[in-house]
Amino acid sequence: MAKASAKSKKYVYFFGSGKADGRADMKNLLGGKGANLAEMTNLGIPVPPGFTITTEVCTLYYKNKRRYLPELKKQVDSALGRVEKIMGRKFGNPGNPLLVSVRSGARSSMPGMMETVLNVGLTTKTIPGLVRRTNNERFVYDAYRRLLMMYSDVVMEKAAGIEPEDGHGIRHKLEDAMDKVKKAKRYKSDTELSVDDLKKLCDEFKVIIRKTLKKDFPDTAQEQLWGGISAVFQSWMGKRAVSYRKIEKIPEEWGTAVNVQTMVFGNTGDNSATGVAFTRNPATGENMFFGEWLPNAQGEDVVAGIRTPNPVNKAGKTEDTRHLSSLEEAMPKVYKQLFNIQRKLEKHYTDMQDIEFTIEEGRLWMLQTRVGKRNGQAAIRMAVEMAKSKLITKGTAILRVKPDQMDELLHPGVSPDAEKKALELAKGLPAGPGGAFGKVVFTADDAESWAKRGEKVILVRNETSPEDVHGMHAAEAILTAKGGMTSHAALVARGWGKCCIVGCSALDIDLQTKVIRVNGHTLREGDWITLNGTKGRVYKGKLDLTAADPEHNRWYKDLMKWVDQVRTLGVRTNADTPNDAAVARSYGAEGIGLCRTEHMFFEADRIKSVREMILSDTVEGRKTALAKLLPVQKGDFTGIFRAMKGLPVTVRLLDPPLHEFLPHTDAELEDLAKDMKVPFEHLNAKNKSLHEFNPMLGHRGCRLGVTYPEIYEMQVQAIMEAACELTKERVKVIPEIMIPLVGHVNELRKLRDLTVSVAEETMKKYKTRIPYKVGTMIELPRACVTSDEIASAADFYSFGTNDLTQTVYGLSRDDAGRFLPFYVENGILKEDPFISIDTDGVGYLMRMALEKGRKVKKDLKTGICGEHGGEPKSVEFCHNIGLDYVSCSPFRVPIARFAAAQAALKGKPGRK
Ligand code: ADP
Ligand code: MG
Ligand code: MG
């Protein structure tokens, strides 16, 4: 029965002549490329006819030990028949041969990962027929040499699992052979190769292929076709595809589709061309048709960066490309048609499209459209402009920008001052904006291993290929000598928001000796360079980078305005200094969710008093030391309150184990003994006695306040005195005093009483009243479980998800480095719980604490102040469980606001 249903199943989807079996929303089945080829066909856009073999076939292929179901061949033959009918040509027919491309196409685009073979169907038998039909022998042999190169590389070598050493692959050998001819004849470009050159080259290629791969090049159309189809499926499990999937978290079960499509030729002469374009500028977001083209070229030529491509239109010319002829000028009619098609596509898909086209003898064909990759700046600008022109809603605009893209905007650039004084080595194309410095490395493997040992590296290549992806990921930035704005390096870097410069032709890279000669300078492996990816400039040395400046970006500001309109979750910041507080406020923080008081203790002028306090044996001694600290702490609070005037400030009372503040050396201890006028031995013994076996679970948090109440008394007094004095100056202060590490309600009750009594006393002294709150951190499982008791003594909760994660997992974060990465790599944990909240475990306890707490106290204010507060998925979780706010480091505040808006748009009601 299962067999019968499998038999009737459709595995092949046809498209051509204005009608297609598939649609854009069938990406899962047809892959992105196939679904969009079908959609474009249905829209009446000229697409060469062909068919798509579904992703299911890929999955079945692997299930069936790399064999196809018999009905696949039938369905392929029948679809091929329809194509032949439309084209009036026959596949493998010597008189009038049809040629096809075999193209991969997964659900989401994997740039360059899966291989495409062009010109399939050219054999010694069909060559004469094609020559007769086109009357263009040069073109036919150019197509044949391309087939030989691509097919032997992709099908006969890579898909066969052969892994030659770097530089020894079949493709390299064939390219070397071609370069030799070009050099001997002093040709600058491939297009200068004559018919005779090409004929000889093709013969030579076949010999090299047989010698290297121990196999003849297949000489029947059918053999080539099925070899190509299998190669696409094989490459799904190839090393590079697997590693890219791992980085991008694409599941293996998805599989890839295969597209078989009639060849159209951009390489028949100067009336033909090929190109890649974007409906808007993917680097800046500007609403301007933007692209590159090459006359008399085929397929990958633009992307591979073999020749420097021309801009498609006049508006896209830069200083460096001004002299090149645009398509707009060279073929105005075709350009107009292309322009209209790209408008139509953007309107239809309501997003920026990345398109491929080929012009054969003046006739335009569309070969691909997909949602284009873009960097953060462009993503924001496009989303905002599309919403303003009503192409999309504001909500869609917010959802369309990814948190990582927002993050990019908040990334550093090269300091303009440093840049003025720096030694400029070369110019290139600005493919990925931002600034970065690093040490020069020459191979992807080096980039990866150097980065692993903590070095910052810049990967320098002639051009990049999918083999380099792991190294590109590890590098701070990427620099290539060849290639245009749509080259592999540019596409991949843009997708990751990485700084990147391509087409830096002044670089003369010698891989053998690992030396770069550039405009009279020499760079060696390990030398520092700095890239300005926004301007396309390469500098010698390590230049200063400047912080990002999103506040001067008007699209960012518009978007953030909309963000604040839709989000219901508050966003505060973790700040310990007036400066941090001011920065965070400028980024839109609505208060301080965590002000740690201990950082203030570490400063040189204070640490002595702190040590004195800790090491004294008596309450009196401690009080004397604390009295010295009081004015200092008060000063800190004054600064922070002032910076945050009118906004709530949550101050956490002393939390870490005391011994963290103690002297480390005998010299320090001696010095202190002198100051305190106690014998060194005595102090040394006391110092040792404070040692703890497990400080994370030791004498810290509220346990300090319970045993040494005078410490907390001083801190509360400092907070309240600062607040009272500012109130008298008419600065509005909203202090929230937070007791850390509470596990039992009695701890909180005792310290709440202490806090209230000091606060009341202080306010009486100043004859003023301030609305203050007393709350607690929730960071122990017991606090969550007994939250109904704890809430009775708390005005607010702040989830300390760092410690809560440690205690729920029974896992010390500082020791987790030995095994946690292994857990994540091997899928035991999907994610590091210190990065993204473990919603099932830690999250479950948070929900329980909220529910129990709010039952007792309906208006209990709740927030989170762990590192998770700035992580988009955790922010979404916090919104969904109904917290009032998240608190994160100042630089994460915009991301948190943004993630909160996305969470609200995704539909859950949140708190308000
Ligand atoms: P990728 O996914 O790497 O972009 P593609 O399948 O899109 O691979 O093909 C690589 C190149 O070959 C592209 O430039 C594409 O436009 C070109 N190409 C693919 N099929 C054809 C065809 N039938 N006729 C002409 N050019 C083609
Ligand atoms: Mg490719
Ligand atoms: Mg493509």
Tab-separated table of N, CA and C in Angstrom, residues 371-466:
chain	number	residue	atom	x	y	z
A	371	VAL	N	15.034	36.428	-1.964
A	371	VAL	CA	15.160	37.538	-1.035
A	371	VAL	C	16.648	37.768	-0.806
A	372	GLY	N	17.096	38.994	-1.029
A	372	GLY	CA	18.525	39.267	-1.003
A	372	GLY	C	19.085	39.402	0.397
A	373	LYS	N	20.312	38.909	0.576
A	373	LYS	CA	20.996	39.130	1.857
A	373	LYS	C	21.374	40.598	1.952
A	374	ARG	N	21.471	41.073	3.152
A	374	ARG	CA	21.769	42.490	3.345
A	374	ARG	C	22.459	42.645	4.684
A	375	ASN	N	23.189	43.705	4.848
A	375	ASN	CA	23.782	43.929	6.157
A	375	ASN	C	22.789	44.699	7.039
A	376	GLY	N	23.179	44.928	8.257
A	376	GLY	CA	22.266	45.516	9.227
A	376	GLY	C	21.764	46.887	8.829
A	377	GLN	N	22.707	47.728	8.428
A	377	GLN	CA	22.333	49.085	8.051
A	377	GLN	C	21.311	49.076	6.913
A	378	ALA	N	21.585	48.230	5.905
A	378	ALA	CA	20.684	48.148	4.755
A	378	ALA	C	19.340	47.561	5.163
A	379	ALA	N	19.371	46.561	6.027
A	379	ALA	CA	18.124	45.916	6.449
A	379	ALA	C	17.199	46.936	7.096
A	380	ILE	N	17.768	47.787	7.942
A	380	ILE	CA	16.961	48.768	8.657
A	380	ILE	C	16.420	49.825	7.693
A	381	ARG	N	17.304	50.323	6.848
A	381	ARG	CA	16.858	51.355	5.920
A	381	ARG	C	15.759	50.837	4.983
A	382	MET	N	15.972	49.645	4.439
A	382	MET	CA	14.969	49.085	3.529
A	382	MET	C	13.638	48.879	4.227
A	383	ALA	N	13.679	48.291	5.403
A	383	ALA	CA	12.439	47.995	6.119
A	383	ALA	C	11.672	49.288	6.369
A	384	VAL	N	12.380	50.315	6.814
A	384	VAL	CA	11.720	51.579	7.137
A	384	VAL	C	11.164	52.233	5.868
A	385	GLU	N	11.976	52.256	4.830
A	385	GLU	CA	11.498	52.906	3.602
A	385	GLU	C	10.340	52.135	2.965
A	386	MET	N	10.386	50.824	3.046
A	386	MET	CA	9.278	50.035	2.495
A	386	MET	C	7.998	50.264	3.295
A	387	ALA	N	8.131	50.409	4.604
A	387	ALA	CA	6.944	50.672	5.421
A	387	ALA	C	6.393	52.064	5.117
A	388	LYS	N	7.307	53.016	4.951
A	388	LYS	CA	6.852	54.379	4.677
A	388	LYS	C	6.163	54.472	3.320
A	389	SER	N	6.595	53.660	2.370
A	389	SER	CA	5.940	53.696	1.063
A	389	SER	C	4.761	52.720	1.004
A	390	LYS	N	4.435	52.137	2.166
A	390	LYS	CA	3.268	51.259	2.303
A	390	LYS	C	3.399	49.930	1.565
A	391	LEU	N	4.617	49.571	1.191
A	391	LEU	CA	4.811	48.252	0.595
A	391	LEU	C	4.606	47.173	1.665
A	392	ILE	N	4.987	47.491	2.883
A	392	ILE	CA	4.798	46.580	4.017
A	392	ILE	C	4.290	47.399	5.204
A	393	THR	N	3.819	46.716	6.251
A	393	THR	CA	3.366	47.442	7.443
A	393	THR	C	4.560	47.734	8.358
A	394	LYS	N	4.338	48.612	9.309
A	394	LYS	CA	5.407	48.904	10.273
A	394	LYS	C	5.774	47.660	11.070
A	395	GLY	N	4.763	46.881	11.390
A	395	GLY	CA	5.016	45.643	12.131
A	395	GLY	C	5.924	44.710	11.337
A	396	THR	N	5.625	44.562	10.058
A	396	THR	CA	6.476	43.721	9.205
A	396	THR	C	7.886	44.283	9.164
A	397	ALA	N	7.972	45.595	9.101
A	397	ALA	CA	9.296	46.222	9.064
A	397	ALA	C	10.097	45.829	10.303
A	398	ILE	N	9.454	45.863	11.455
A	398	ILE	CA	10.157	45.511	12.696
A	398	ILE	C	10.538	44.033	12.696
A	399	LEU	N	9.626	43.199	12.259
A	399	LEU	CA	9.909	41.759	12.281
A	399	LEU	C	10.961	41.359	11.252
A	400	ARG	N	11.096	42.167	10.221
A	400	ARG	CA	11.990	41.789	9.143
A	400	ARG	C	13.461	41.994	9.505
A	401	VAL	N	13.743	42.942	10.343
A	401	VAL	CA	15.130	43.177	10.746
A	401	VAL	C	15.490	42.137	11.812
A	402	LYS	N	16.632	41.486	11.616
A	402	LYS	CA	17.023	40.477	12.596
A	402	LYS	C	17.801	41.143	13.725
A	403	PRO	N	17.664	40.617	14.930
A	403	PRO	CA	18.407	41.206	16.043
A	403	PRO	C	19.902	41.335	15.748
A	404	ASP	N	20.468	40.358	15.058
A	404	ASP	CA	21.892	40.432	14.723
A	404	ASP	C	22.195	41.604	13.801
A	405	GLN	N	21.249	41.908	12.928
A	405	GLN	CA	21.463	43.013	11.996
A	405	GLN	C	21.420	44.335	12.743
A	406	MET	N	20.527	44.398	13.724
A	406	MET	CA	20.465	45.575	14.580
A	406	MET	C	21.804	45.714	15.315
A	407	ASP	N	22.309	44.584	15.737
A	407	ASP	CA	23.562	44.538	16.467
A	407	ASP	C	24.709	45.138	15.646
A	408	GLU	N	24.708	44.827	14.358
A	408	GLU	CA	25.759	45.328	13.469
A	408	GLU	C	25.871	46.835	13.500
A	409	LEU	N	24.706	47.464	13.569
A	409	LEU	CA	24.677	48.916	13.542
A	409	LEU	C	25.338	49.474	14.797
A	410	LEU	N	25.340	48.635	15.805
A	410	LEU	CA	25.896	49.078	17.077
A	410	LEU	C	27.374	48.684	17.169
A	411	HIS	N	27.910	48.198	16.051
A	411	HIS	CA	29.313	47.776	16.020
A	411	HIS	C	30.252	48.926	15.689
A	412	PRO	N	31.515	48.750	16.018
A	412	PRO	CA	32.484	49.821	15.796
A	412	PRO	C	32.912	50.005	14.337
A	413	GLY	N	33.441	51.171	14.073
A	413	GLY	CA	34.064	51.449	12.785
A	413	GLY	C	35.486	51.916	13.042
A	414	VAL	N	36.231	52.221	11.981
A	414	VAL	CA	37.597	52.706	12.168
A	414	VAL	C	37.543	54.175	12.588
A	415	SER	N	38.321	54.537	13.576
A	415	SER	CA	38.334	55.915	14.053
A	415	SER	C	38.837	56.848	12.953
A	416	PRO	N	38.058	57.872	12.612
A	416	PRO	CA	38.457	58.773	11.524
A	416	PRO	C	39.802	59.443	11.793
A	417	ASP	N	40.071	59.743	13.035
A	417	ASP	CA	41.359	60.377	13.363
A	417	ASP	C	42.516	59.439	13.077
A	418	ALA	N	42.358	58.196	13.545
A	418	ALA	CA	43.409	57.208	13.318
A	418	ALA	C	43.587	56.984	11.823
A	419	GLU	N	42.470	57.028	11.110
A	419	GLU	CA	42.503	56.757	9.682
A	419	GLU	C	43.304	57.826	8.933
A	420	LYS	N	43.158	59.070	9.376
A	420	LYS	CA	43.853	60.175	8.710
A	420	LYS	C	45.363	59.993	8.785
A	421	LYS	N	45.808	59.493	9.937
A	421	LYS	CA	47.251	59.377	10.139
A	421	LYS	C	47.800	58.053	9.642
A	422	ALA	N	46.884	57.114	9.311
A	422	ALA	CA	47.345	55.754	9.016
A	422	ALA	C	47.951	55.638	7.625
A	423	LEU	N	48.737	54.585	7.450
A	423	LEU	CA	49.327	54.314	6.144
A	423	LEU	C	48.346	53.463	5.344
A	424	GLU	N	47.794	54.059	4.290
A	424	GLU	CA	46.843	53.320	3.456
A	424	GLU	C	47.611	52.417	2.505
A	425	LEU	N	47.298	51.138	2.560
A	425	LEU	CA	47.999	50.182	1.707
A	425	LEU	C	47.335	50.029	0.359
A	426	ALA	N	45.995	50.018	0.359
A	426	ALA	CA	45.283	49.771	-0.896
A	426	ALA	C	43.812	50.121	-0.759
A	427	LYS	N	43.163	50.210	-1.930
A	427	LYS	CA	41.719	50.424	-1.977
A	427	LYS	C	41.066	49.169	-2.532
A	428	GLY	N	39.833	48.938	-2.127
A	428	GLY	CA	39.074	47.828	-2.693
A	428	GLY	C	37.603	48.177	-2.664
A	429	LEU	N	36.763	47.216	-2.974
A	429	LEU	CA	35.324	47.484	-2.962
A	429	LEU	C	34.770	47.259	-1.561
A	430	PRO	N	33.949	48.196	-1.090
A	430	PRO	CA	33.409	48.090	0.279
A	430	PRO	C	32.269	47.077	0.352
A	431	ALA	N	32.586	45.825	0.597
A	431	ALA	CA	31.568	44.778	0.518
A	431	ALA	C	30.853	44.533	1.839
A	432	GLY	N	31.507	44.800	2.940
A	432	GLY	CA	30.869	44.602	4.240
A	432	GLY	C	31.312	45.709	5.170
A	433	PRO	N	30.410	46.578	5.608
A	433	PRO	CA	30.814	47.775	6.336
A	433	PRO	C	31.277	47.496	7.763
A	434	GLY	N	31.804	48.554	8.380
A	434	GLY	CA	32.323	48.440	9.733
A	434	GLY	C	33.838	48.411	9.665
A	435	GLY	N	34.448	48.402	10.839
A	435	GLY	CA	35.898	48.371	10.879
A	435	GLY	C	36.379	47.159	11.644
A	436	ALA	N	37.577	46.710	11.316
A	436	ALA	CA	38.144	45.580	12.043
A	436	ALA	C	39.647	45.577	11.864
A	437	PHE	N	40.343	45.098	12.895
A	437	PHE	CA	41.775	44.865	12.708
A	437	PHE	C	42.093	43.429	13.058
A	438	GLY	N	43.208	42.947	12.519
A	438	GLY	CA	43.598	41.575	12.809
A	438	GLY	C	44.928	41.276	12.159
A	439	LYS	N	45.426	40.076	12.451
A	439	LYS	CA	46.688	39.650	11.861
A	439	LYS	C	46.409	38.929	10.546
A	440	VAL	N	47.266	39.173	9.584
A	440	VAL	CA	47.091	38.575	8.267
A	440	VAL	C	47.286	37.059	8.327
A	441	VAL	N	46.305	36.317	7.813
A	441	VAL	CA	46.505	34.879	7.569
A	441	VAL	C	46.080	34.585	6.135
A	442	PHE	N	46.605	33.482	5.612
A	442	PHE	CA	46.432	33.220	4.185
A	442	PHE	C	45.466	32.091	3.867
A	443	THR	N	45.183	31.257	4.841
A	443	THR	CA	44.273	30.151	4.530
A	443	THR	C	43.154	30.099	5.566
A	444	ALA	N	42.062	29.483	5.132
A	444	ALA	CA	40.910	29.365	6.016
A	444	ALA	C	41.256	28.528	7.245
A	445	ASP	N	42.043	27.483	7.038
A	445	ASP	CA	42.418	26.640	8.181
A	445	ASP	C	43.232	27.422	9.203
A	446	ASP	N	44.180	28.238	8.707
A	446	ASP	CA	44.953	29.073	9.628
A	446	ASP	C	44.045	30.050	10.355
A	447	ALA	N	43.124	30.648	9.620
A	447	ALA	CA	42.204	31.598	10.252
A	447	ALA	C	41.499	30.925	11.419
A	448	GLU	N	41.053	29.711	11.171
A	448	GLU	CA	40.315	29.007	12.207
A	448	GLU	C	41.207	28.664	13.393
A	449	SER	N	42.401	28.122	13.113
A	449	SER	CA	43.219	27.684	14.247
A	449	SER	C	43.804	28.879	15.013
A	450	TRP	N	44.175	29.937	14.298
A	450	TRP	CA	44.668	31.128	15.005
A	450	TRP	C	43.565	31.716	15.874
A	451	ALA	N	42.378	31.797	15.319
A	451	ALA	CA	41.261	32.378	16.075
A	451	ALA	C	40.967	31.537	17.303
A	452	LYS	N	41.113	30.225	17.157
A	452	LYS	CA	40.868	29.332	18.287
A	452	LYS	C	41.812	29.639	19.437
A	453	ARG	N	43.060	30.026	19.111
A	453	ARG	CA	43.932	30.355	20.234
A	453	ARG	C	43.811	31.810	20.635
A	454	GLY	N	42.772	32.451	20.189
A	454	GLY	CA	42.458	33.782	20.707
A	454	GLY	C	43.032	34.921	19.904
A	455	GLU	N	43.634	34.644	18.753
A	455	GLU	CA	44.172	35.722	17.920
A	455	GLU	C	43.057	36.336	17.090
A	456	LYS	N	43.175	37.633	16.856
A	456	LYS	CA	42.280	38.279	15.914
A	456	LYS	C	42.944	38.204	14.543
A	457	VAL	N	42.250	37.659	13.567
A	457	VAL	CA	42.871	37.510	12.250
A	457	VAL	C	42.008	38.100	11.147
A	458	ILE	N	42.693	38.478	10.073
A	458	ILE	CA	41.994	38.873	8.855
A	458	ILE	C	42.406	37.895	7.763
A	459	LEU	N	41.416	37.277	7.166
A	459	LEU	CA	41.688	36.280	6.135
A	459	LEU	C	41.886	36.997	4.801
A	460	VAL	N	43.077	36.815	4.221
A	460	VAL	CA	43.381	37.460	2.947
A	460	VAL	C	43.490	36.381	1.867
A	461	ARG	N	42.683	36.505	0.825
A	461	ARG	CA	42.665	35.521	-0.256
A	461	ARG	C	42.618	36.233	-1.604
A	462	ASN	N	42.959	35.517	-2.653
A	462	ASN	CA	42.713	36.074	-3.983
A	462	ASN	C	41.213	36.203	-4.191
A	463	GLU	N	40.518	35.104	-3.946
A	463	GLU	CA	39.061	35.123	-3.917
A	463	GLU	C	38.675	34.026	-2.937
A	464	THR	N	37.458	34.056	-2.453
A	464	THR	CA	37.079	32.975	-1.548
A	464	THR	C	36.166	32.018	-2.292
A	465	SER	N	36.089	30.814	-1.752
A	465	SER	CA	35.181	29.824	-2.316
A	465	SER	C	34.517	29.132	-1.129
A	466	PRO	N	33.523	28.325	-1.401
A	466	PRO	CA	32.830	27.663	-0.288
A	466	PRO	C	33.760	26.891	0.642
